[in-house]
Coordinates of C-alpha atoms and ligand atoms in Angstrom, one line a residue:
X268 CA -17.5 33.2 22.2
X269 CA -18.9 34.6 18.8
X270 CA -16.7 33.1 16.2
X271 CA -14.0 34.8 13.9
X272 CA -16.6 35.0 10.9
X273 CA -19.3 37.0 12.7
X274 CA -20.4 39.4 10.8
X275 CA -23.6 39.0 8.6
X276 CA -24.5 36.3 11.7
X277 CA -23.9 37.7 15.3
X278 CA -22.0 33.8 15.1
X279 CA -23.4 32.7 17.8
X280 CA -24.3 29.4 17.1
X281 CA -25.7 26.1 19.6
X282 CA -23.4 24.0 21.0
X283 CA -24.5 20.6 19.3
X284 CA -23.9 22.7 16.2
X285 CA -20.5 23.5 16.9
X286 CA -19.7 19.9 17.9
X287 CA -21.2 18.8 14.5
X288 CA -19.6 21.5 12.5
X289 CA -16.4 21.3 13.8
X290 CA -13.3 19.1 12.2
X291 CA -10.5 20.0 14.7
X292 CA -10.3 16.4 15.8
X293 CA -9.2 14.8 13.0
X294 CA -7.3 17.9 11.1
X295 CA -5.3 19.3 13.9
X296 CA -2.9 16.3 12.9
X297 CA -1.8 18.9 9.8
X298 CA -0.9 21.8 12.4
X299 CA 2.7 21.8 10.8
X300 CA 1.2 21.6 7.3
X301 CA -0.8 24.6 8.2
X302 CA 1.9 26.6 9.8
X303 CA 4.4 26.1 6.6
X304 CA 1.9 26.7 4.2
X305 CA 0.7 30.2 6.5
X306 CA 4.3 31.2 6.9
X307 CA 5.1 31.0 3.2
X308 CA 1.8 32.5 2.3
X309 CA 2.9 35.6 4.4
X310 CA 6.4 36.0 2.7
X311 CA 5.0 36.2 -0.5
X312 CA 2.0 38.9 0.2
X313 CA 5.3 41.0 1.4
X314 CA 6.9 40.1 -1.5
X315 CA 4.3 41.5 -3.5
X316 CA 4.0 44.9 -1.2
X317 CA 0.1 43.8 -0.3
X318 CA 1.8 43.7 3.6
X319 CA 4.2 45.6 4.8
X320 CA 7.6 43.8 5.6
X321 CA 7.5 43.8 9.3
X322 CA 4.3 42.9 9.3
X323 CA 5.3 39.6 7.4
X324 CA 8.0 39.6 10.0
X325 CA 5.9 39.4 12.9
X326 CA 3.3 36.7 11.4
X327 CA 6.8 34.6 10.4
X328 CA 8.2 34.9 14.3
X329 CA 4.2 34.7 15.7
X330 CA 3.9 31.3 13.6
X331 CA 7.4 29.8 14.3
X332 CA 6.7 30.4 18.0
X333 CA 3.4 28.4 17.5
X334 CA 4.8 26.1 15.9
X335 CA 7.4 25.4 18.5
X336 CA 5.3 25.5 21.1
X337 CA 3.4 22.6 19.4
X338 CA 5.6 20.5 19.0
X339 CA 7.4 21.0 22.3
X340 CA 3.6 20.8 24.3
X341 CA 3.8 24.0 25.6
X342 CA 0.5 24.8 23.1
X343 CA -2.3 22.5 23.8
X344 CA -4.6 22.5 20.4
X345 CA -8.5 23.9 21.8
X346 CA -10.5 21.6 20.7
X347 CA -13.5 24.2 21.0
X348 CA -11.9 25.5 17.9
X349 CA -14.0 24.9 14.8
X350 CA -11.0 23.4 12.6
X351 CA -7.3 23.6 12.5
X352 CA -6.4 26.6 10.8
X353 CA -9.0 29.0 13.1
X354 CA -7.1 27.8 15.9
X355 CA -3.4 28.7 14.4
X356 CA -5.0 32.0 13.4
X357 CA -6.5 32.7 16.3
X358 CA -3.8 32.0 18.9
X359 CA -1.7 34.3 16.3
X360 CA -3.9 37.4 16.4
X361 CA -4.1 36.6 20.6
X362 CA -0.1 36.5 20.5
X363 CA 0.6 39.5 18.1
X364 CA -2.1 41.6 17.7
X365 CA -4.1 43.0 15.0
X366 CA -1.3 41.7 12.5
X367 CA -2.4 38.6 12.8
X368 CA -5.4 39.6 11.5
X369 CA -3.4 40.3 8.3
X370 CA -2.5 36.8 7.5
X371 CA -6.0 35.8 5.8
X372 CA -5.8 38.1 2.9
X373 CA -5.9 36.9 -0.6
X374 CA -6.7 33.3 0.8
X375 CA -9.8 31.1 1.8
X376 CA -10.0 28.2 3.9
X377 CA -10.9 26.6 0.6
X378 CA -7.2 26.8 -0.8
X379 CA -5.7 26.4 2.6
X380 CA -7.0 23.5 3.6
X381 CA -7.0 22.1 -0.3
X382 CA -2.8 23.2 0.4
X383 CA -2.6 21.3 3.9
X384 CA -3.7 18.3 2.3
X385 CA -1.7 17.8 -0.5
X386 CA 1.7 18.7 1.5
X387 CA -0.1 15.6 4.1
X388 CA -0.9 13.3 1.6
X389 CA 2.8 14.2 -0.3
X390 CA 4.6 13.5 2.8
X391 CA 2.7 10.2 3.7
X392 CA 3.2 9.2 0.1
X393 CA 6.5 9.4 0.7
X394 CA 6.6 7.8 4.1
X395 CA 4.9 5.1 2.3
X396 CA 6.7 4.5 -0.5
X397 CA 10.1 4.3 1.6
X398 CA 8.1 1.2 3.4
X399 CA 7.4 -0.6 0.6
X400 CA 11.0 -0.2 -0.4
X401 CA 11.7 -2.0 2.9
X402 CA 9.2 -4.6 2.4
X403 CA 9.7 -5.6 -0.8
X404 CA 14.0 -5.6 -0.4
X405 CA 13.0 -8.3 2.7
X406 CA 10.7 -10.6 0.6
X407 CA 13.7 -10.4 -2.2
X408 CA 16.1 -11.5 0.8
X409 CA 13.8 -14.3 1.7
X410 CA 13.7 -15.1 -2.0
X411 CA 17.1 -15.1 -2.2
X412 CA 17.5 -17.8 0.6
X413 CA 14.4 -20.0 -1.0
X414 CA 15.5 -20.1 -4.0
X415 CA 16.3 -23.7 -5.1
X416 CA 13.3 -24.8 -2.5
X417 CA 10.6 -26.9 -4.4
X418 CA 7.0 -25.9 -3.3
X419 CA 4.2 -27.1 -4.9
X420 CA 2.6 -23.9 -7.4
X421 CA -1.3 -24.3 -7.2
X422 CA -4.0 -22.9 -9.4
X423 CA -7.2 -23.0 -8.4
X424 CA -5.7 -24.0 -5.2
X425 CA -5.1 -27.8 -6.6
X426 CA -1.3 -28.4 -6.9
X427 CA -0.3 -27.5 -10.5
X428 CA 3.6 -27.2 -11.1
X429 CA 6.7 -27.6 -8.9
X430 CA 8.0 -24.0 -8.8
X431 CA 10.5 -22.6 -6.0
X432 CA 9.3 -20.7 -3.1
X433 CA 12.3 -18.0 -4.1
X434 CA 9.5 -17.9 -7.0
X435 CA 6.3 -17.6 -5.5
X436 CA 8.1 -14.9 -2.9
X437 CA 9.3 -13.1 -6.3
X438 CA 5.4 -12.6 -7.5
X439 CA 4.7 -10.6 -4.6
X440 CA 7.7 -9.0 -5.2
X441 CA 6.6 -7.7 -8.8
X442 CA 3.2 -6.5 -7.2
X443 CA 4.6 -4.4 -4.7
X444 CA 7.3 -3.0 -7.1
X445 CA 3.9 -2.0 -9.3
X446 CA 2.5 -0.3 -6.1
X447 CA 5.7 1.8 -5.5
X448 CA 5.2 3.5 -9.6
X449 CA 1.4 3.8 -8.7
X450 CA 2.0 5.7 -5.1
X451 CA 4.5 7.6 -7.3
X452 CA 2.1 8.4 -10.2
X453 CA -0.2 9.9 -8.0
X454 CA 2.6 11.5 -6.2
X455 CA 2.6 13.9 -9.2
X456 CA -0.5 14.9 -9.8
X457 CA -0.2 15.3 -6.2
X458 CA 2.0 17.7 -6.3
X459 CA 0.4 20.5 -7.3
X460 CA -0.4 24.1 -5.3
X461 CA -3.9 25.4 -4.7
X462 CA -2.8 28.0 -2.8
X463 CA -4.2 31.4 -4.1
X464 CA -7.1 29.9 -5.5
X465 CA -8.7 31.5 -2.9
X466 CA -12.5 30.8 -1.9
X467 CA -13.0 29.7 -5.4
X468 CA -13.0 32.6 -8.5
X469 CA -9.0 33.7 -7.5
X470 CA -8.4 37.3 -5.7
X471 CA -8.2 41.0 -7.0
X472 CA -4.2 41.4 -4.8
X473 CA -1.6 41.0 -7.1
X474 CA -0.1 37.6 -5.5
X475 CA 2.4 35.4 -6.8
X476 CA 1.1 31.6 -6.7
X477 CA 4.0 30.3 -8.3
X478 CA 6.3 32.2 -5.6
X479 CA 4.6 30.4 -3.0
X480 CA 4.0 26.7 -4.8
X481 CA 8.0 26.7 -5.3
X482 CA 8.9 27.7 -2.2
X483 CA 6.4 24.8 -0.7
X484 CA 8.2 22.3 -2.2
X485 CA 5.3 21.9 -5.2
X486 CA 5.8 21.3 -9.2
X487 CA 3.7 23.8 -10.4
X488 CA 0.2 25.2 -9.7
X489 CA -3.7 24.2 -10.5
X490 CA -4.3 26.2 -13.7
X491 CA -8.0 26.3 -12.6
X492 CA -9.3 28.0 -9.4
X493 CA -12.8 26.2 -8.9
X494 CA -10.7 23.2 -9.6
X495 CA -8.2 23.7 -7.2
X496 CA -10.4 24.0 -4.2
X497 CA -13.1 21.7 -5.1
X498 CA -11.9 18.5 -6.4
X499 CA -10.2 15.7 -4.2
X500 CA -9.4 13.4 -6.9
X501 CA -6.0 13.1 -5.7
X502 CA -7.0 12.3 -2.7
X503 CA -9.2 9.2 -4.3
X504 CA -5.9 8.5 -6.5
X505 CA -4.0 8.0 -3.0
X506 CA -6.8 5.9 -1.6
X507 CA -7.0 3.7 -5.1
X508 CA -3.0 3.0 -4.6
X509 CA -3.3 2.0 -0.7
X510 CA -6.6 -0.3 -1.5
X511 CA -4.9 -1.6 -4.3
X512 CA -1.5 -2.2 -2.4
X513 CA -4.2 -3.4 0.8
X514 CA -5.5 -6.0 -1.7
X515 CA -2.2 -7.4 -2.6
X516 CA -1.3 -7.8 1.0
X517 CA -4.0 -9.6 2.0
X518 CA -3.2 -12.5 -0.8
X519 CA 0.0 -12.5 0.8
X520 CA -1.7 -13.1 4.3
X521 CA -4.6 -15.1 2.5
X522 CA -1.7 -17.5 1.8
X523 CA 0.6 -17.1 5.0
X524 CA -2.6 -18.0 6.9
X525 CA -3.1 -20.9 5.0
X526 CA 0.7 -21.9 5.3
X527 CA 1.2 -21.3 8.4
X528 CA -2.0 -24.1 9.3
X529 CA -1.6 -27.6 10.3
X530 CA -2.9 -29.0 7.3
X531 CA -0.1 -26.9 4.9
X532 CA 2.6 -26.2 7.6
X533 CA 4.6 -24.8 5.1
X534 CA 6.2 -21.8 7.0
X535 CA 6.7 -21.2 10.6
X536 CA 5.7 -17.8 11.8
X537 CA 7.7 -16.3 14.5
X538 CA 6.6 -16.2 18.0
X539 CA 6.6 -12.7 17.6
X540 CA 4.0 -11.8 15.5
X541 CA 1.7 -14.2 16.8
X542 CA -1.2 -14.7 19.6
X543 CA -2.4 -18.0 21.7
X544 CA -6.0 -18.2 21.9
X545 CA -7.3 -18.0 25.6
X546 CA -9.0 -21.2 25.8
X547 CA -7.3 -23.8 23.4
X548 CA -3.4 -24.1 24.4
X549 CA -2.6 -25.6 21.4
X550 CA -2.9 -22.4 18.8
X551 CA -0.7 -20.3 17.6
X552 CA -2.9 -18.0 15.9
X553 CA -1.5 -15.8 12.7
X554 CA -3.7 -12.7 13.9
X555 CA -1.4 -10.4 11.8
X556 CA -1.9 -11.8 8.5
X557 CA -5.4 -11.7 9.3
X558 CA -5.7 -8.1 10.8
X559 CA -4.1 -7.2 7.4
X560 CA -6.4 -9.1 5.3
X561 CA -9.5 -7.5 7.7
X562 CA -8.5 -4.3 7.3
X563 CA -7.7 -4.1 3.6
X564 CA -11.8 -4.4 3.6
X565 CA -11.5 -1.0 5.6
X566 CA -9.6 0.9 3.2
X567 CA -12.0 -0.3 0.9
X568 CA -14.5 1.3 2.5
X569 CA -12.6 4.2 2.9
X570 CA -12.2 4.7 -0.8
X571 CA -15.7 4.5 -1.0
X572 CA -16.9 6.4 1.5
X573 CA -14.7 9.6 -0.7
X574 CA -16.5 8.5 -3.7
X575 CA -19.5 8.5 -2.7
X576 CA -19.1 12.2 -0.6
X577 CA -17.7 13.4 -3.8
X578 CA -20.3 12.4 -6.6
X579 CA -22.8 14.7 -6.1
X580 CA -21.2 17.8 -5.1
X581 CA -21.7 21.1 -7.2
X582 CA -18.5 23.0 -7.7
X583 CA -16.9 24.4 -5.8
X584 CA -16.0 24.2 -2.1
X585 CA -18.9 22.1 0.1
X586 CA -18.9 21.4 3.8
X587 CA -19.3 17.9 2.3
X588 CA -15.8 17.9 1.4
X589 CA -14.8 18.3 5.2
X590 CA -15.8 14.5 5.1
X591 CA -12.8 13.5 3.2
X592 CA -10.5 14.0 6.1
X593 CA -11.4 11.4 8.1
X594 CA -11.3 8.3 6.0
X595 CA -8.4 9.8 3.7
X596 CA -6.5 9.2 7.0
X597 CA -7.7 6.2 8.0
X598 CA -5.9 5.0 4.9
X599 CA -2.6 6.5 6.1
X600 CA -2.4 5.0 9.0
X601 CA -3.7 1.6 8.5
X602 CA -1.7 1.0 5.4
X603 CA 1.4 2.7 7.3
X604 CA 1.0 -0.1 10.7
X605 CA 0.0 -2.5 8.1
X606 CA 3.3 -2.1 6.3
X607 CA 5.4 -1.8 9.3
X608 CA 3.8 -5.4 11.0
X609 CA 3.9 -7.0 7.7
X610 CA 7.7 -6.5 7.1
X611 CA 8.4 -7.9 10.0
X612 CA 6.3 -10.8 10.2
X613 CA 8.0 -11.7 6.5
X614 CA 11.4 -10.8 8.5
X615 CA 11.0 -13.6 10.8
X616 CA 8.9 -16.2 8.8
X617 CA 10.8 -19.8 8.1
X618 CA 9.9 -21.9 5.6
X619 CA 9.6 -25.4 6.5
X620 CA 11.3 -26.8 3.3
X621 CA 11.1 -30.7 3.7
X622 CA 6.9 -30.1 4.1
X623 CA 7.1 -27.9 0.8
X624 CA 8.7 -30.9 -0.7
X625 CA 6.9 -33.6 0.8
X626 CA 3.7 -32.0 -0.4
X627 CA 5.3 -30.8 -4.1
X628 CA 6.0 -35.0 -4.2
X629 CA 2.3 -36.2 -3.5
X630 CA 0.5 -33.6 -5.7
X631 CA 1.8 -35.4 -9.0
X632 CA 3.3 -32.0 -10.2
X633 CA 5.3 -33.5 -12.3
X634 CA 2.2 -34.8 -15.0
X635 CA 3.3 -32.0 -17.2
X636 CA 6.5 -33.3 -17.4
X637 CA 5.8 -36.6 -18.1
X638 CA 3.3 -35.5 -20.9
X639 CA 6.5 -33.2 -22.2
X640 CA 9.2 -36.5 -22.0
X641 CA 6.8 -38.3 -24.5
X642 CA 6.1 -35.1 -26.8
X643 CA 9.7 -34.9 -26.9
X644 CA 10.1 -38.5 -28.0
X645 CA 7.9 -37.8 -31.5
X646 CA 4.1 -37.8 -29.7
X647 CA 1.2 -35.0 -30.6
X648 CA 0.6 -32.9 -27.1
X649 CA -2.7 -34.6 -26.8
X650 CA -2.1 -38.1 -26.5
X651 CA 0.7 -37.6 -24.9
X652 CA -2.0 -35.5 -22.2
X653 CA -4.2 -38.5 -22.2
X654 CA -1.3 -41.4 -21.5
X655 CA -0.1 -38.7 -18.6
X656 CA -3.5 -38.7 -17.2
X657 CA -4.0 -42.3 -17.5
X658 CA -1.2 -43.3 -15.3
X659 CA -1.8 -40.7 -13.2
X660 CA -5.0 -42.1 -12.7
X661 CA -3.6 -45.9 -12.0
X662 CA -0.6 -44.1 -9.6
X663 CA -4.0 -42.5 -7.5
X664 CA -5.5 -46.2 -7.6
X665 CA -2.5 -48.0 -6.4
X666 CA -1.3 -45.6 -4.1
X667 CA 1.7 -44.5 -5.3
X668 CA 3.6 -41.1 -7.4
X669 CA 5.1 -41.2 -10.4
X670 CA 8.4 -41.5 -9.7
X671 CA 7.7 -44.7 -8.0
X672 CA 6.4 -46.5 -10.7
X673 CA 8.5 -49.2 -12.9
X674 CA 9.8 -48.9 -16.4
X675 CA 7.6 -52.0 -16.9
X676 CA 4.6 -50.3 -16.2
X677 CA 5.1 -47.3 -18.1
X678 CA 6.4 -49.3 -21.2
X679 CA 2.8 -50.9 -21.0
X680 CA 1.5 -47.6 -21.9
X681 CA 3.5 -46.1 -24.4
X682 CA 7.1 -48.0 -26.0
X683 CA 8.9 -44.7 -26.0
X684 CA 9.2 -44.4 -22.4
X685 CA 12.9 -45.3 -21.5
X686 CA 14.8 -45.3 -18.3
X687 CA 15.5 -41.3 -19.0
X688 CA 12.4 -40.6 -18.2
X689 CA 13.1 -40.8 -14.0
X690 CA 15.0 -37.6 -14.4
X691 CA 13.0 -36.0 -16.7
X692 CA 10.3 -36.2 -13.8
X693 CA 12.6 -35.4 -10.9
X694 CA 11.2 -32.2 -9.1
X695 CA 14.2 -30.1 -9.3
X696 CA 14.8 -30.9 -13.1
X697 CA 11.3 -30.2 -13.3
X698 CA 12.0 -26.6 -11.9
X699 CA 15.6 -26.5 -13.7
X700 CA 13.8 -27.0 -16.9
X701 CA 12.0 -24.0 -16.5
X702 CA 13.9 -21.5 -18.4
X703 CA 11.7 -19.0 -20.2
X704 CA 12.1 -15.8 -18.8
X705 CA 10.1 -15.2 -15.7
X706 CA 10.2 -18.9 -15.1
X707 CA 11.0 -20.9 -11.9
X708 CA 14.3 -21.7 -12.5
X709 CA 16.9 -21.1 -10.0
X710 CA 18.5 -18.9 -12.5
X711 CA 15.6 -16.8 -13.6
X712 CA 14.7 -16.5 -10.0
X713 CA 18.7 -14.6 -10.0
X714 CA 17.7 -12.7 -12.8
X715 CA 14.5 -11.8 -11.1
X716 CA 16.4 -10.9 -7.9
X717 CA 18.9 -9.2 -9.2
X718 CA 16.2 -6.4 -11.2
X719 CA 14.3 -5.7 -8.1
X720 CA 17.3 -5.4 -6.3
X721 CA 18.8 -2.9 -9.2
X722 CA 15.3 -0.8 -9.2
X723 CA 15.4 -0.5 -5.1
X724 CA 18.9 1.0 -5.6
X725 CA 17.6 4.0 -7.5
Ligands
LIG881 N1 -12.7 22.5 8.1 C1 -13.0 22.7 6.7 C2 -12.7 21.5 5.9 O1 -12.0 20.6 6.4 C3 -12.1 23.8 6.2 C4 -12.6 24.6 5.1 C5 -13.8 25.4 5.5 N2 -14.3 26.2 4.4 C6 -15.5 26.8 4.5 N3 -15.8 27.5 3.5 N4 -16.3 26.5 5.5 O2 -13.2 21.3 4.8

């Protein structure tokens, strides 16, 4: 069948050029998209008196009916179709007539499809910033539960400080918080209408773009029309915020994974949101965390792949650009299961608290505070940082922590050391003692709870 832009071509084209050409396989999924932003388009060119207002009438019913039928099955989408919105306007001008014809004025496919995106990429923005909402209120419920339990704080994954795992939990807590504004940054600039743009210098009709970006739900228009239909840079905003929020998942995992192991056995994942292996009975594998940490290198990709399609393109509209599709939703829906498995696995994850404070007990945690008792007492930081060292050094020799060792011993090493100093070292005073704001105290850990839970309120 010659296609709906014969006319300098007899549009006749190969079959293997069709097939290469053609996006309806990945943008039929914004059929509704398409459908709003056609039946909005077609009250405002009757608004204006460029169609008359039964014609409007007709596209309005002709569209709803497609719509409908969509959603219900009773449509099936032809995949012969060269994208999305030929299809919608072809089955309308095969339902209704030469009205349907009518529809296309004052637009491109350059605006509508710049228009079907945006109201996409709002709604999954959306979609996605209510998950995150979820996660992060069931890591502050975790938090709340953990939040006098001592776990062993690491940098450069060498045990550092006792801190609480309330604490720890809280970090991630913060990060997600900061992915929520960035999702909702981009939401904004977002949330603009390229409708009437046209194919890329406007249109001679006397249409109302404002008319139609209010009624879509939209803050305002793009002030420039080569702009409008040529860049994707919100598109690159969205993927920066879901590679960005992928990156901070996969920590999480990075560190669930290592928890969950024999050597660390830390936390206890539920049953649920693991696997066995098929040869070696004894696994329980965390394949979640690591599908999320895998495909966070995806979205990666993703994000690059839209980069890279977009650098080079001469204003405006390029076939190119019908490349962004593909990996723009890619990000959607990994970062939307990825979201969805996560908050469950977090749901369902016990910590194993007497491990966390067997380990926090062995990693001599507590040097600091040792170095802190005699600084206290009248000494310079630094030698009190060397007489710390030193006995941690004979405690490693001789077997044995800190708290373990006699008054006798430590008096051999510096006279201020008194019997205080056992509970100046105790791991929960260590944590206790910890009272600058953002700290590991219990109480901080509150404060820190009770922000998060304040912001998720609004
Ligand atoms: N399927 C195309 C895309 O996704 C729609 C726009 C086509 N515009 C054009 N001038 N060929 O980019």
């Amino acid at each position: 069948m010659a296609k709906m832009w014969a006319g300098r071509t007899d549009g006749v084209t190969e079959k293997i050029a069709d097939d290469f050409n053609s996006s309806i396989h990945f943008d039929s999924r914004m059929y509704r998209q398409d459908i709003t932003g056609s039946i909005i388009h077609a009250a405002m060119l009757s608004k204006q008196g460029i169609i008359s207002e039964a014609d409007a009438d007709a596209l309005t019913k002709g569209l709803e009916a497609i719509l409908a039928d969509l959603e219900s099955g009773t449509l099936q989408i032809d995949m012969s179709c060269e994208d999305i919105h030929m299809f919608v306007e072809q089955v309308l001008t095969e339902r209704i007539g030469d009205t349907g014809k009518k529809l296309h004025t004052a637009r491109s496919r350059n605006d509508q499809v710049a228009l079907d995106i945006r109201i996409y990429l709002r709604e999954k923005t959306d979609e996605i910033v209510a998950l995150l909402k979820e996660l992060v209120s069931e890591i502050t419920d975790k938090a709340d539960t953990y939040k006098d339990t001592i776990l062993p704080g690491y940098t450069h994954l060498q045990r550092a400080q006792p801190i609480t795992f309330g604490h720890h939990l809280m970090a991630y807590a913060m990060m997600l918080l900061r992915d929520i504004e960035r999702f909702k940054d981009c939401r904004k600039r977002m949330n603009l209408s390229p409708i009437g743009c046209c194919a890329l210098a406007g249109t001679t009709y006397n249409t109302d773009r404002r008319f139609e970006a209010e009624r879509l739900g939209f803050d305002g228009i793009c002030l420039n029309s080569l702009d409008g239909v040529s860049d994707r840079d919100f598109c690159a905003e969205f993927m920066s915020a879901v590679a960005i929020l992928m990156m901070h998942l996969s920590r999480f995992s990075e560190e669930i994974i290592l928890w969950s192991s024999w050597e660390f056995k830390f936390v206890e994942l539920s049953d649920a949101y693991t696997t066995g292996s098929s040869i070696m009975p004894q696994k329980k594998n965390p394949d979640m965390a690591e599908l999320v940490r895998g495909k966070t290198g995806r979205v990666y990709g993703d994000l690059l792949a839209l980069l890279t399609t977009l650098k080079g393109l001469p204003l405006a509209y390029n076939k190119d650009m019908q490349e962004d599709k593909e990996s723009v939703f890619d990000s959607c829906d990994t970062v939307i299961m990825c979201l969805k498995v996560f908050t469950g696995m977090i749901k369902t994850l016990k910590a194993n608290t007497e491990n966390m404070k067997r380990a926090a007990q062995k990693g001599f945690i507590n040097a600091t505070d040792l170095a802190d008792y005699l600084v206290k007492k009248g000494m310079p930081f630094r030698s009190a940082y060397k007489i710390s060292g030193s006995i941690v050094a004979y405690c490693i020799e001789k077997d044995k922590v800190l708290e373990e060792l006699p008054l006798e011993v430590y008096k051999e090493y510096s006279p201020l050391f008194e019997n205080d100093l056992y509970n100046e070292i105790d791991l929960m005073v260590c944590v206790e003692k910890r009272v600058s704001e953002g700290g590991t105290s219990v109480d901080s850990v509150k404060a820190q709870i009770n922000y998060v839970k304040e912001i998720l309120k609004k």
